[in-house]
C-alpha positions in Angstrom: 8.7 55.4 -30.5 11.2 53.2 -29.4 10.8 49.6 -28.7 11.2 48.6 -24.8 14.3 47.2 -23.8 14.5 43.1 -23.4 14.2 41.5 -20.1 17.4 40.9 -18.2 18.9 37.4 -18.9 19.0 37.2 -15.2 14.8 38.1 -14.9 13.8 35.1 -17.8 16.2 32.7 -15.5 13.8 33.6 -11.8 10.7 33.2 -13.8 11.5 30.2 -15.5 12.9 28.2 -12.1 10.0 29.9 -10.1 8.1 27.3 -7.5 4.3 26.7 -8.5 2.1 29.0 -6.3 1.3 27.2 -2.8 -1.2 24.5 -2.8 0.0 23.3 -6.7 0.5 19.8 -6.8 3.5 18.2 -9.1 1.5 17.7 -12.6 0.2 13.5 -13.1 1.6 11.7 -16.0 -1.0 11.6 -18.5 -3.2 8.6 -18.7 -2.8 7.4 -15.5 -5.8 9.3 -13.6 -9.5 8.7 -15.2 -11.3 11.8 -17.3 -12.3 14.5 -15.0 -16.0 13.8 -16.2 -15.9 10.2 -14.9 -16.2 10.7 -11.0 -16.9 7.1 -10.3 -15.8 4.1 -11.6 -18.0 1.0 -11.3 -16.9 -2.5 -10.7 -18.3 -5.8 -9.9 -16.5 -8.5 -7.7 -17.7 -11.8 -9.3 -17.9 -14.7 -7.1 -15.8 -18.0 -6.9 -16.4 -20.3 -9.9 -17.0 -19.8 -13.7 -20.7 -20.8 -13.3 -21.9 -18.2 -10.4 -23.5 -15.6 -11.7 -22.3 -11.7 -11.7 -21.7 -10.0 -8.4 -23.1 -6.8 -7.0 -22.5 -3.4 -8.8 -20.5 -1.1 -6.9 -18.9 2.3 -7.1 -16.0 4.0 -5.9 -14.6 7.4 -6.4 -10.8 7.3 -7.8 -7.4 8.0 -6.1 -6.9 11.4 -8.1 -3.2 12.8 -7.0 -1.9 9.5 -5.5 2.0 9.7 -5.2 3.9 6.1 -3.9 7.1 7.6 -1.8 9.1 4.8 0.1 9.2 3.8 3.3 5.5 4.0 3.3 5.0 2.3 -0.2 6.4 0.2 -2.6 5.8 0.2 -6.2 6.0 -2.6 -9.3 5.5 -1.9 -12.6 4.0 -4.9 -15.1 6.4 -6.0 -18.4 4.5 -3.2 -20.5 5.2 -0.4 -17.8 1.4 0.0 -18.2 0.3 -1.7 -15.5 1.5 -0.9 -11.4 0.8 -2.0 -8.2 1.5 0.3 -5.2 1.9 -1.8 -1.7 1.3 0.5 1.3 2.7 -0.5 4.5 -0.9 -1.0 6.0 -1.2 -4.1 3.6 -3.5 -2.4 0.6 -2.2 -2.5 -2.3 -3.5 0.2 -5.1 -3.6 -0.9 -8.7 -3.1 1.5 -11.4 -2.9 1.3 -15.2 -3.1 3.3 -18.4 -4.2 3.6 -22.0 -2.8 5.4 -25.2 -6.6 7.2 -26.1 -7.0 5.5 -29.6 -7.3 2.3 -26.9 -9.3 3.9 -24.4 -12.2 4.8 -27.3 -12.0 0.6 -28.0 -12.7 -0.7 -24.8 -15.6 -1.3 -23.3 -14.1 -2.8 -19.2 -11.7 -4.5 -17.7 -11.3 -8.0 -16.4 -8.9 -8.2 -13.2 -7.8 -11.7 -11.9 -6.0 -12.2 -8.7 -3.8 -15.3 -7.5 -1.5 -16.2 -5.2 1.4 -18.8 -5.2 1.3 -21.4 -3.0 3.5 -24.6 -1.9 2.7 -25.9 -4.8 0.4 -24.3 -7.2 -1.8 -21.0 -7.3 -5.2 -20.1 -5.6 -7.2 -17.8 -7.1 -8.2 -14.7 -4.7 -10.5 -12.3 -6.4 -11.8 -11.1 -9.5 -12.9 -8.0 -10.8 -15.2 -6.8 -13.4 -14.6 -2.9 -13.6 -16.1 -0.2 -15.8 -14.2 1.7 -18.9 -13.7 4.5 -17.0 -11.9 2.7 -14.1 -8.2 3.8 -14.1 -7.8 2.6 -10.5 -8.3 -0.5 -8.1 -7.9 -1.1 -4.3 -7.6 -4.2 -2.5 -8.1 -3.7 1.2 -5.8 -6.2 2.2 -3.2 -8.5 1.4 -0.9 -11.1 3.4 2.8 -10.5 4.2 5.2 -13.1 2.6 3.0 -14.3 -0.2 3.4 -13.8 -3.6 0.7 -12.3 -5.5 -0.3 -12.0 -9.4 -2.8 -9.4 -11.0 -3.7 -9.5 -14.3 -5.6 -6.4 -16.5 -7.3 -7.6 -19.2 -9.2 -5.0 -21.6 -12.4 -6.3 -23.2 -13.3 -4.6 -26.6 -16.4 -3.2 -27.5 -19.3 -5.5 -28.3 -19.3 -5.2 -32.6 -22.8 -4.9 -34.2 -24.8 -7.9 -35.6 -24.7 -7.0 -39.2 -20.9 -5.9 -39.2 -19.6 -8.7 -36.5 -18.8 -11.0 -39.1 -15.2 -11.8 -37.3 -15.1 -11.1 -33.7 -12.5 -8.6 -32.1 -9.9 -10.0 -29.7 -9.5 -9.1 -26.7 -6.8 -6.9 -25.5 -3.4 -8.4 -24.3 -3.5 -8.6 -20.7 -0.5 -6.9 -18.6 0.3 -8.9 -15.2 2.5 -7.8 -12.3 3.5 -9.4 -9.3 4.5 -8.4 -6.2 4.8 -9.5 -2.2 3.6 -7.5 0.7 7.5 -6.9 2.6 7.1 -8.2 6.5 7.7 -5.8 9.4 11.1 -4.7 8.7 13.7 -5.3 11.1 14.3 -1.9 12.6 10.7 -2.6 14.4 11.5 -5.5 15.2 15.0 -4.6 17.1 12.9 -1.3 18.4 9.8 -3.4 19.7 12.4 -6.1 21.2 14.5 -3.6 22.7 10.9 -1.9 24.4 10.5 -5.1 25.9 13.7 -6.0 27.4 13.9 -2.9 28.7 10.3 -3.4 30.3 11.9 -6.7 32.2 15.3 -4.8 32.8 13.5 -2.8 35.0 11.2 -5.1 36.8 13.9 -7.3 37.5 16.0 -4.2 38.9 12.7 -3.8 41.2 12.3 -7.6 42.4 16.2 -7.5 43.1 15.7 -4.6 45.3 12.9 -5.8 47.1 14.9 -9.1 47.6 17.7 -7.4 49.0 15.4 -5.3 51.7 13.4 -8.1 53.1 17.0 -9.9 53.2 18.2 -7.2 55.3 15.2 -6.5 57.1 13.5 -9.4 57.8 15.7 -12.4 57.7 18.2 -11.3 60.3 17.4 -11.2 64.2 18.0 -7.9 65.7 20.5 -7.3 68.2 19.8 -4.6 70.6 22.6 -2.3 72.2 24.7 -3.2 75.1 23.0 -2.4 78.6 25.3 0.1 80.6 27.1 -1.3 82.9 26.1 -0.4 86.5 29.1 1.4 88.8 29.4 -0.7 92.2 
């Protein structure tokens, strides 16, 4: 029996550049999204002050699929390229970072710190406890102009009594900073130009009203000539 002739060149080249099939998303780098078995990731925002004790445990489900496109969002990436912070124009700011899996297996959470620069020096402005499974972070809201700093700090797993005799350090934290961008100019000019327009027109309204009461109002009416009578 003979063998079945080979494809068409022009056959491989269509089902090599074919689309996905609708509904496919574009594939997520790997490591940046948690393990499909870890649906929630737990966190704890610690109060102000090294002596307060630790915060309430919370959970939140992760941003699986998130893709920062400009205008709406802004993107900064730490030193290490591991570590990015995705400012949306409604002032939240979505932190993201990943982990080669050897380093995954050897932590245990993350400590997140949050400042701000000042006039002068830096204020602390929130920080985060979060879970080994965390791969994402939102901050609700941030302040335009000001120039903010996160650090990601992975803590290693606890080591047993009997073996700890040196403990492990901690992972080397990644930092990035960024600065929510004010309006942009274009709304600006577009909200500016709404309300001149606004005025334009009421002022082309008052200016006609002026010039009827003028007309109407301020001058004495003359009535017609009487006929004259014949003799």
């Amino acid at each position: 029996m003979r063998a079945p002739p080979p494809p068409p060149l022009l056959l491989l080249l269509l089902a090599a550049c074919a689309p996905p099939p609708c509904g496919a998303a574009a594939p997520t780098p790997p490591g940046w999204e948690p393990a499909a078995d870890a649906p929630w990731c737990p966190y704890k925002v610690l109060p102000e002050g090294p002596e307060a004790g630790g915060g309430r445990l919370c959970f939140r489900s992760p941003a699986r699929g998130f893709r920062c496109q400009a205008p709406g969002c802004a993107a900064h990436a730490s030193a290490g390229r591991s570590l990015r912070a995705s400012v949306l124009r409604n002032r939240s700011v979505l932190l993201q970072w990943r982990l080669a899996p050897a380093e995954a297996r050897r932590v245990r959470a993350f400590a997140l710190n949050c400042s701000w620069r000042g006039a002068y020096t830096r204020f602390p402005c929130e920080r985060v406890l979060l879970g080994a499974s965390c791969r994402d972070y939102l901050l609700p809201d941030v302040h335009d102009g000001v120039r903010y700093r996160l650090c990601l700090q992975p803590l290693p797993l606890r080591a047993e009594p009997a073996a700890a005799t040196v403990p492990e350090p901690a992972g080397s934290a990644e930092c990035v900073e960024f600065a929510a961008e004010p309006a942009s100019m274009r709304e600006i000019v577009v909200a500016m130009t709404a309300v001149g327009g606004s005025i334009c027109v009421m002022l082309v309204v008052i200016c006609l009203l002026v010039a009827y009461i003028t007309e109407n109002l301020m001058h004495p009416a003359f009535g017609r000539p009487g006929l004259r009578r014949q003799p």
